[in-house]
Short mmCIF file of C-alpha atoms in Angstrom, two decimals:
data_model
loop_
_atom_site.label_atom_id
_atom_site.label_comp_id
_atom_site.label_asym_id
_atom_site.label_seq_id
_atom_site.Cartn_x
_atom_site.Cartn_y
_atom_site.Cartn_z
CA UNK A 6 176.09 155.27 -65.52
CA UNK A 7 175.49 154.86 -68.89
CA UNK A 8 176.14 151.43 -69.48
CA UNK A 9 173.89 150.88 -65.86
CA UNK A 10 171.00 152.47 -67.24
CA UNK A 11 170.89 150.26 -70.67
CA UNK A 12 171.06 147.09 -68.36
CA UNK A 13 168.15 148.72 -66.33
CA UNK A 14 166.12 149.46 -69.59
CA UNK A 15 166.96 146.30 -70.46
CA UNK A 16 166.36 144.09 -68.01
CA UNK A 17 162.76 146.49 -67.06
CA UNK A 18 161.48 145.76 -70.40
CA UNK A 19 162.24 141.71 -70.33
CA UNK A 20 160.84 141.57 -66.77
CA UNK A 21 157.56 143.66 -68.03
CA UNK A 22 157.15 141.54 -71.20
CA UNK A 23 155.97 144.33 -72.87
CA UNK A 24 153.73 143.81 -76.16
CA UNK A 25 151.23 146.88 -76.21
CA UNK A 26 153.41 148.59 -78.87
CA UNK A 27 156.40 151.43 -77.77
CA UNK A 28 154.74 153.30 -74.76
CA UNK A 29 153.89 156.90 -75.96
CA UNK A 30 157.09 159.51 -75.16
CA UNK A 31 158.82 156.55 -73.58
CA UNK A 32 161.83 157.37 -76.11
CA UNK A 33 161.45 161.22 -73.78
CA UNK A 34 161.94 159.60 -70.93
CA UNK A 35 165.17 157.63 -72.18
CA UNK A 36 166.72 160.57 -73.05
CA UNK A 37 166.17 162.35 -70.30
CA UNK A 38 167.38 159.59 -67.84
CA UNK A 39 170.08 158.40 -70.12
CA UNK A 40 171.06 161.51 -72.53
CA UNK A 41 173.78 159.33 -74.72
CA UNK A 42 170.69 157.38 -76.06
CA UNK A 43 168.90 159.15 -78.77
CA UNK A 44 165.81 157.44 -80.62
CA UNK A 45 166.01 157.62 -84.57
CA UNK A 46 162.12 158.11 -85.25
CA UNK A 47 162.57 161.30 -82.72
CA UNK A 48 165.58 162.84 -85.29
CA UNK A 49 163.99 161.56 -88.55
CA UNK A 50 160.49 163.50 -87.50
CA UNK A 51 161.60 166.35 -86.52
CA UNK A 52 165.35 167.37 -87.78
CA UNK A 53 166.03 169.93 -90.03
CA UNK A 54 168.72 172.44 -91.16
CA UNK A 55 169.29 174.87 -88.46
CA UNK A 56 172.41 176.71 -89.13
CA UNK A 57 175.25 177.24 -91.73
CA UNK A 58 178.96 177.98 -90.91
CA UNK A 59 180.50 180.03 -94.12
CA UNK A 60 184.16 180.25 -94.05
CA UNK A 61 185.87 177.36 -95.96
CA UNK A 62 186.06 178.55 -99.87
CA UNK A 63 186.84 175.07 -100.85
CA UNK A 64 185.73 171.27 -100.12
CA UNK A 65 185.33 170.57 -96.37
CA UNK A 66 186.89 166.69 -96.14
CA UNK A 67 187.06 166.73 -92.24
CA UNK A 68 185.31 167.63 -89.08
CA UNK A 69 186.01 166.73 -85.89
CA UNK A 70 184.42 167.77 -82.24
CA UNK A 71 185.76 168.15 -78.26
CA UNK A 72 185.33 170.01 -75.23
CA UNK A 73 187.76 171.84 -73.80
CA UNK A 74 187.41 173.40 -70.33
CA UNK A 75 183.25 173.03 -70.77
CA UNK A 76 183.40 174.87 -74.18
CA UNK A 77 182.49 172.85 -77.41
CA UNK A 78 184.63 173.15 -80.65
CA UNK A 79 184.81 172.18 -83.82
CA UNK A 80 187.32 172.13 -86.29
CA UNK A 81 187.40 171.50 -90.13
CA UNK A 82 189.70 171.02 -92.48
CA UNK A 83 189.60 172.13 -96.26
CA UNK A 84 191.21 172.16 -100.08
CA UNK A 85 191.49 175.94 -99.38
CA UNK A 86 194.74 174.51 -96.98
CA UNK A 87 193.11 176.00 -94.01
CA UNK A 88 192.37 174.43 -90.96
CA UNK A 89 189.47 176.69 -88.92
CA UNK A 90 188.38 176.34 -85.86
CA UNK A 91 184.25 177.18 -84.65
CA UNK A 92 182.94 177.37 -81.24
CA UNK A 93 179.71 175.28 -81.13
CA UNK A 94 178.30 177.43 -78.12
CA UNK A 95 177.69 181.24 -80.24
CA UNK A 96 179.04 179.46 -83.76
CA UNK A 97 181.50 181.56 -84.53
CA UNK A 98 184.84 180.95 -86.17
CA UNK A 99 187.46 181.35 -83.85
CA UNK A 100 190.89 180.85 -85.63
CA UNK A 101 192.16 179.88 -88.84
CA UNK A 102 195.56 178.41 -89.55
CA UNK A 103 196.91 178.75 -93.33
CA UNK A 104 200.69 177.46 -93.19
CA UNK A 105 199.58 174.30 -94.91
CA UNK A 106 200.67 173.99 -98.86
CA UNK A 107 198.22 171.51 -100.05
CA UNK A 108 194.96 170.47 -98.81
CA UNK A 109 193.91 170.01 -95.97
CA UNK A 110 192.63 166.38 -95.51
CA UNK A 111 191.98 165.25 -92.17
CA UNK A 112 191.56 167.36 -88.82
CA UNK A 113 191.47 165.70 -84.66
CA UNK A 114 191.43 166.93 -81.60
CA UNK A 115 193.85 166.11 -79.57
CA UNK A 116 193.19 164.71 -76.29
CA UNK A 117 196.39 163.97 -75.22
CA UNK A 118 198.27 167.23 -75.16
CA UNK A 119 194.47 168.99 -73.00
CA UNK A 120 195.16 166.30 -70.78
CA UNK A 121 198.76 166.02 -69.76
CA UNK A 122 199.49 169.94 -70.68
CA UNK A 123 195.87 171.79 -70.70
CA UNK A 124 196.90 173.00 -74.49
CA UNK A 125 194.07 173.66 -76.94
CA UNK A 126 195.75 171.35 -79.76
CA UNK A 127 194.27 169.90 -83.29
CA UNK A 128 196.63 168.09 -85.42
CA UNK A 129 195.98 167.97 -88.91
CA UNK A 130 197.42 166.36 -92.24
CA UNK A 131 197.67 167.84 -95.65
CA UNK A 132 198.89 166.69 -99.26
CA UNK A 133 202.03 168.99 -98.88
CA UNK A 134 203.35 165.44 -96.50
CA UNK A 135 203.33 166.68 -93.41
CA UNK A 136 201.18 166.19 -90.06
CA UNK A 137 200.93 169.74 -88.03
CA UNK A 138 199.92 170.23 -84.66
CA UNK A 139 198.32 173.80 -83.58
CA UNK A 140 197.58 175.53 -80.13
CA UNK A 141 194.56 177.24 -81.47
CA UNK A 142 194.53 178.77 -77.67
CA UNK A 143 197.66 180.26 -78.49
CA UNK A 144 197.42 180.39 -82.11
CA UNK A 145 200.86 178.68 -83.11
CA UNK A 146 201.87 175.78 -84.83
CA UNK A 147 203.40 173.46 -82.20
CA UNK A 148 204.96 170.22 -83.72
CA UNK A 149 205.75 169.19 -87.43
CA UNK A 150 205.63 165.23 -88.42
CA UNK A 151 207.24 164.39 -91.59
CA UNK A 152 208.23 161.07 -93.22
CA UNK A 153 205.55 160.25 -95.73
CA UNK A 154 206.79 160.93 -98.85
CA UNK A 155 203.64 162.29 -100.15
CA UNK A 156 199.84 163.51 -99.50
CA UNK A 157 198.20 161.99 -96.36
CA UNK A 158 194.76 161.51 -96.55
CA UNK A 159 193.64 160.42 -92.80
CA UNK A 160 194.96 160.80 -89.22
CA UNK A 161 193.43 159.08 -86.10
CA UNK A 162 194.69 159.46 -82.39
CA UNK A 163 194.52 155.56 -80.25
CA UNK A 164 192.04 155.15 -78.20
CA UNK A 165 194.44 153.84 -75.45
CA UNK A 166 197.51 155.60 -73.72
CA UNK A 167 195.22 159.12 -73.60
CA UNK A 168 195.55 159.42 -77.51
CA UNK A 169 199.37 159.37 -77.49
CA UNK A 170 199.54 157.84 -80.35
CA UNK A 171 198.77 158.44 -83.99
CA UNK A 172 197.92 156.67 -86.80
CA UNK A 173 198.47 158.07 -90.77
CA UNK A 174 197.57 156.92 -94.37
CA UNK A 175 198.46 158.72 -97.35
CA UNK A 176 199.24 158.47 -101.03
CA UNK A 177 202.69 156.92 -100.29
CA UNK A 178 201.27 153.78 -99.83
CA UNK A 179 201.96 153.45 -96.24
CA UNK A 180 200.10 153.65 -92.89
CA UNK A 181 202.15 154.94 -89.96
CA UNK A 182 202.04 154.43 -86.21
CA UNK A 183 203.75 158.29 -84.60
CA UNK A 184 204.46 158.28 -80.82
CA UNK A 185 203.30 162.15 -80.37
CA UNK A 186 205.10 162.22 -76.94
CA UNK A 187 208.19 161.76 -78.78
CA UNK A 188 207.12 162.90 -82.06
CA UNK A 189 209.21 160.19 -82.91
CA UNK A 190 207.81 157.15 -86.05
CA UNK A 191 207.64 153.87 -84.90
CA UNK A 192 206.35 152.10 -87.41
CA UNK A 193 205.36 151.75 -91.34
CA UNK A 194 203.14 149.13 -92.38
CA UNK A 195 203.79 148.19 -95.85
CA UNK A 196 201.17 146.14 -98.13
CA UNK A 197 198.85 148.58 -100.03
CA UNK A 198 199.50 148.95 -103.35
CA UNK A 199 197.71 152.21 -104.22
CA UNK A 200 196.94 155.30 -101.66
CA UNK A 201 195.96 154.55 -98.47
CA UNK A 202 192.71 156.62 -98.31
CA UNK A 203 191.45 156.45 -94.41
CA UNK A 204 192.23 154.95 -91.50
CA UNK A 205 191.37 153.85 -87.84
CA UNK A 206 192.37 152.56 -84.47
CA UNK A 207 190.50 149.78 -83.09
CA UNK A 208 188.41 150.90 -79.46
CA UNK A 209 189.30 150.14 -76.29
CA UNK A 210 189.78 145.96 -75.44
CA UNK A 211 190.98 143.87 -73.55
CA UNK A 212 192.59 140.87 -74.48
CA UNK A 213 192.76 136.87 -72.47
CA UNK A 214 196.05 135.23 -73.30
CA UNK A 215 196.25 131.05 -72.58
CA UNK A 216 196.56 131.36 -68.75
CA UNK A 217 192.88 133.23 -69.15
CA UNK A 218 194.57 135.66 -67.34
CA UNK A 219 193.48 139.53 -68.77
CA UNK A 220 196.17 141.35 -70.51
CA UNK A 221 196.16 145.37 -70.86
CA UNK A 222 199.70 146.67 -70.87
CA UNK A 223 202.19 146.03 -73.55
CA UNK A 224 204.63 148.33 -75.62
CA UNK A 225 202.10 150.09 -77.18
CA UNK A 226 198.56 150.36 -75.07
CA UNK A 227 198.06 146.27 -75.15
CA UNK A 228 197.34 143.18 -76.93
CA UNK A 229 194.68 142.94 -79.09
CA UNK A 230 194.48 146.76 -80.38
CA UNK A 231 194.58 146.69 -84.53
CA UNK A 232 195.04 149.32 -87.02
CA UNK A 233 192.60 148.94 -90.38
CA UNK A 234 193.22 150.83 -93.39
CA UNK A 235 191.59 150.94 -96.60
CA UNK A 236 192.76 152.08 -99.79
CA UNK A 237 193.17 153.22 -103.62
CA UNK A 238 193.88 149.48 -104.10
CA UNK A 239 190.18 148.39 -103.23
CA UNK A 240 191.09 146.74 -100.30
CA UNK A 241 190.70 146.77 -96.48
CA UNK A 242 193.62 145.52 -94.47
CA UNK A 243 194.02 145.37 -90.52
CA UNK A 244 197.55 145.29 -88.70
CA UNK A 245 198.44 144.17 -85.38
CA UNK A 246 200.37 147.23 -83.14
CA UNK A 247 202.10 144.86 -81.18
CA UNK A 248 203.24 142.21 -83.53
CA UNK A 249 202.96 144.82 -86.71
CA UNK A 250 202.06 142.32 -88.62
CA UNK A 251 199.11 141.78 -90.73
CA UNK A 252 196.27 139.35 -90.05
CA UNK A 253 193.02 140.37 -91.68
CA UNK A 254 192.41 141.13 -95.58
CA UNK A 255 189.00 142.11 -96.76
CA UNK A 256 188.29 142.01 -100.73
CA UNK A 257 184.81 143.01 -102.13
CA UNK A 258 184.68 146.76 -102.46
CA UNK A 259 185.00 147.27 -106.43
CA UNK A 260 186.46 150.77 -106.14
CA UNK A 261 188.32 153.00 -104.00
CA UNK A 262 188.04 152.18 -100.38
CA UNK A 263 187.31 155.80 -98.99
CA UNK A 264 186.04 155.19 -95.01
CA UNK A 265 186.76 152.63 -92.63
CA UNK A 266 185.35 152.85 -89.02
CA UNK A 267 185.74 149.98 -86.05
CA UNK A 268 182.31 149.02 -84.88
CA UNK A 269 181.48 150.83 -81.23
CA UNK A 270 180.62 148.48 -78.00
CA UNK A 271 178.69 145.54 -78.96
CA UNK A 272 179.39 145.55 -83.04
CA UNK A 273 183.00 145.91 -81.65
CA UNK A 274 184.08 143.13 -83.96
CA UNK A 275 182.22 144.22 -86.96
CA UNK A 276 184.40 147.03 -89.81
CA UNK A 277 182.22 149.90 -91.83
CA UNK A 278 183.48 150.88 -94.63
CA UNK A 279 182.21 153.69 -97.69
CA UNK A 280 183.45 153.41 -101.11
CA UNK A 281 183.83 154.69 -105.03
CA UNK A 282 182.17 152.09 -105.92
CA UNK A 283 178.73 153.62 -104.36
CA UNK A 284 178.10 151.62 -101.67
CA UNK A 285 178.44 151.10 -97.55
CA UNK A 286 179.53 147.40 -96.49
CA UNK A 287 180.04 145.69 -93.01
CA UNK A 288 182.76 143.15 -92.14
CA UNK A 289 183.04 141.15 -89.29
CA UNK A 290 186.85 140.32 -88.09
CA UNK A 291 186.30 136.85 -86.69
CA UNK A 292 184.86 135.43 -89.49
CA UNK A 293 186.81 137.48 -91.95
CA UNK A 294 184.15 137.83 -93.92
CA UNK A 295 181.45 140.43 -95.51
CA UNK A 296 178.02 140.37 -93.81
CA UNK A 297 176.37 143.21 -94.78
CA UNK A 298 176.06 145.38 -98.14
CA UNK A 299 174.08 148.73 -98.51
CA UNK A 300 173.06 149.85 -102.11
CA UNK A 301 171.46 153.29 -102.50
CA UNK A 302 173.86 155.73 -103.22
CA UNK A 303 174.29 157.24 -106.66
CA UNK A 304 177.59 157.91 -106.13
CA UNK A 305 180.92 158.24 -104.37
CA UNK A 306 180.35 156.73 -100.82
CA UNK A 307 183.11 159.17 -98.97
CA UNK A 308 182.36 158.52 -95.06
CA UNK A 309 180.38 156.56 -93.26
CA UNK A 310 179.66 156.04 -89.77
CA UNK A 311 177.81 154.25 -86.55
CA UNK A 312 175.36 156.44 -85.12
CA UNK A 313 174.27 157.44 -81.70
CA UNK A 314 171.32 156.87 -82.50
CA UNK A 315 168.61 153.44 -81.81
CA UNK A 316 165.40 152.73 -83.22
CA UNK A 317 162.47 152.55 -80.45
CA UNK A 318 161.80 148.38 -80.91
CA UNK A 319 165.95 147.54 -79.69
CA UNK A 320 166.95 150.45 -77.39
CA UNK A 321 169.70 148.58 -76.19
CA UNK A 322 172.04 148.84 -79.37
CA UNK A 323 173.28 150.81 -81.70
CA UNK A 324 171.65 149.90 -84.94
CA UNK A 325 171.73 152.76 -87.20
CA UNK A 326 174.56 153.48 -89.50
CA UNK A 327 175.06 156.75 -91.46
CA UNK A 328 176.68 157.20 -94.96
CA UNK A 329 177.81 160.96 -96.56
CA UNK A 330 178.46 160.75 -101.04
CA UNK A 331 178.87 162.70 -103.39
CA UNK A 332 175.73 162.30 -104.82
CA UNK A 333 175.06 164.81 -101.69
CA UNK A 334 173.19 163.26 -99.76
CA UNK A 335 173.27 161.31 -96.26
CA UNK A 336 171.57 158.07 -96.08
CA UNK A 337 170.62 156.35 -92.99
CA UNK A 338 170.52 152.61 -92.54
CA UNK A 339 169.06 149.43 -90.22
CA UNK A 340 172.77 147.40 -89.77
CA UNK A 341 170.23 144.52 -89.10
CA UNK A 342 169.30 144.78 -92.83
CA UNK A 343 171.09 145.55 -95.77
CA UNK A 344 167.51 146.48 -97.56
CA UNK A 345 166.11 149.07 -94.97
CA UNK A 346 167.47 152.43 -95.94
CA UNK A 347 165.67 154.68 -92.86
CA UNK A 348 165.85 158.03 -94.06
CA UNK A 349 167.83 160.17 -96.37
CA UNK A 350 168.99 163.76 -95.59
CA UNK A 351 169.39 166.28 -99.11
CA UNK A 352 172.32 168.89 -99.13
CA UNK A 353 171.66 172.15 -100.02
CA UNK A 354 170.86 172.35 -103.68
CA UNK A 355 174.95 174.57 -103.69
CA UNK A 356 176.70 172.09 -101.59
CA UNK A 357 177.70 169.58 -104.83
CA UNK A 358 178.44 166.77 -102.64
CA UNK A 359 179.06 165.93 -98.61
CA UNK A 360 182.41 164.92 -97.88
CA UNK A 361 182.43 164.53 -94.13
CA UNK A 362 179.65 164.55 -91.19
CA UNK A 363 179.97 164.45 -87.20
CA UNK A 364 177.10 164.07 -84.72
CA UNK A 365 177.74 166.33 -81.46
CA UNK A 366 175.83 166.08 -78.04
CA UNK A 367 175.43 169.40 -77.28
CA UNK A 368 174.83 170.04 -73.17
CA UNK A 369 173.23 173.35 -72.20
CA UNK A 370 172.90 173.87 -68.28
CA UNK A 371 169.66 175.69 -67.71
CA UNK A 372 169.26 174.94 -64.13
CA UNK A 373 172.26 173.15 -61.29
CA UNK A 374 169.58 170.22 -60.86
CA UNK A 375 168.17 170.71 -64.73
CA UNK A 376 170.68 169.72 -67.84
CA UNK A 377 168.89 169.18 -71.47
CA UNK A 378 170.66 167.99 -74.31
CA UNK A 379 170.48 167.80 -77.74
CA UNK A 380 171.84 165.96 -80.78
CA UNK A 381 173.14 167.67 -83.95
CA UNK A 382 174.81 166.60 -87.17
CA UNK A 383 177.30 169.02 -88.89
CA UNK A 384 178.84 167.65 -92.00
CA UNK A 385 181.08 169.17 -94.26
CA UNK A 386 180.22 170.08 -98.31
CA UNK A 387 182.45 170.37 -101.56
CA UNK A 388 181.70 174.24 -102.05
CA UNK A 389 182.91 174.88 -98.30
CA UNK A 390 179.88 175.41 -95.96
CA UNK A 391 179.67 173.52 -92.84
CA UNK A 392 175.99 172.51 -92.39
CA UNK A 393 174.04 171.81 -89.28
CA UNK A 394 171.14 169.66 -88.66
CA UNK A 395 169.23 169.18 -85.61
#
């Protein structure tokens, strides 16, 4: 439905020829016809900070967000080694797990065990080496990976195969590819030469061998998906899960590589990364090349993002990036132009930095036949409060 309605817009504007200028509340009438479409001038006029969860005594580094059963979570993870989990409907914490040694580094949801057991389940990964897997229904640790041989920075479930599968980077050097069904490793990539800061799995694809014939199934979700990783070693690297082997170096960044994120529907070729060195840079696979840069940061770049959101004159893409540093701030930016910096949100004056950041739809049924919805942004500072802006 959603994909329908952006041809629709599409196509209705074309046909219309429309050069009056955006049609007054038109960007209203998206969003209530099409609620995954949310126009940037609409958040950047009116957003502000609405709420504050307190908790976390140390950094925040990870958020992450799901429904389970029509209640909406989130879950953090922290340098105070816990991992907590909120729910998003009366903000409240919920549970907190503590059996981590080190900190507390990356946090998901995990879609595969809600959908093939109904269990409540984040997995998280720490610097003590280990990945750990809680029923926070329950409250009790589940499953234990080990094999890295030290701290592991970033986890991400694949997009294929219902999330069975798991991808890890840590200090070690190493990404690794974990079959959660099994709980079994199946693979280490091996070419970093420093920490492997973050990591991700690229989205769903299909793939047309010679016979132009469309290939989905393989040993692992299909041809075509990729890993990327970047790392300590200022470089971005992306490996093939079927072949494991790599195909795609990308050299620019001028320090530590800290976010890497594949590009969503139609930039699905494109790579965002954040850095140390301060900025936000895009890379496009085919081409192998760097196509974008965004300067504005006064420091550490440590996530970055694509948006939901569009600005009012291309409705049809997403063309609005997002960037968290430690110079605490969030910085919004036109991916069309590596000069147009859109907005900038300010941490609290106590918040020394913003480590992490998720936007959540939240859905609130007011009426059967009536269902509004809203966009918020929670992100994660380096004193420990989880801030929300909407």
């Amino acid at each position: 439905k959603e994909k329908e309605t952006q041809i629709i817009i599409h196509h209705w504007i074309r046909k219309l020829n429309i050069k009056l200028g955006w049609i007054k509340d038109f960007d209203k009438l998206v969003v209530n016809y099409a609620y995954n479409i949310f126009m940037f001038d609409t958040f950047r006029s009116s957003a502000k900070l609405i709420n504050t969860f307190t908790g976390h005594t140390s950094s925040v580094w990870s958020i992450d967000y799901s429904t389970f059963d029509d209640c909406q979570f989130i879950c953090s993870g922290s340098s105070d080694n816990t991992v907590r989990v909120w729910n998003v409907d009366n903000n409240k914490q919920i549970q907190s797990f503590n059996e981590h040694l080190g900190n507390v580094q990356c946090v998901k949801f995990s879609s595969y065990h809600y959908h093939n057991y109904r269990q409540y389940v984040i997995c998280s990964s720490s610097f003590d080496n280990t990945i750990r897997f809680w029923d926070f229904k329950h409250n009790k640790q589940i499953q234990i990976f080990n094999g890295h041989t030290d701290g592991i920075f970033s986890i991400e479930f694949s997009p294929f195969n219902g999330g069975r599968y798991l991808c890890s980077g840590s200090f070690d050097a190493t990404t690794r590819l974990w079959d959660v069904e099994t709980s079994k490793q199946l693979h280490v990539f091996k070419g970093h030469k420093h920490a492997v800061w973050c990591v991700d799995i690229s989205p769903l694809q299909s793939y047309t061998n010679n016979d132009n014939k469309v290939n989905n199934t393989g040993v692992i979700g299909g041809n075509g998906y990729t890993i990327c990783s970047g790392s300590n070693d200022k470089v971005i690297r992306i490996w093939d899960i079927e072949t494991t082997k790599q195909f795609n170096v990308f050299k620019g960044h001028e320090g530590y590589v800290m976010s890497v994120k594949y590009g969503p529907n139609e930039s699905l070729n494109t790579i965002l990364s954040g850095s140390f060195d301060k900025s936000v840079r895009l890379w496009d696979i085919r081409s192998d090349k760097q196509i974008q840069v965004f300067n504005g940061h006064t420091s550490a770049v440590c996530c970055a993002e694509y948006s939901p959101f569009v600005i009012k004159n291309n409705i049809i893409n997403s063309n609005v990036i997002c960037s968290g540093s430690d110079d605490n701030t969030i910085r919004f930016w036109d991916i069309r132009s590596n000069k147009n910096q859109l907005c900038m949100i300010k941490g609290d004056k106590g918040d020394n930095g913003i480590f992490c950041f998720k936007f959540i739809v939240l859905k609130k049924k007011e009426k059967i036949e009536d269902i509004t919805c809203d966009l918020n942004l929670y992100y994660g500072s380096s004193k420990g409060p989880i801030r929300i802006w909407g």
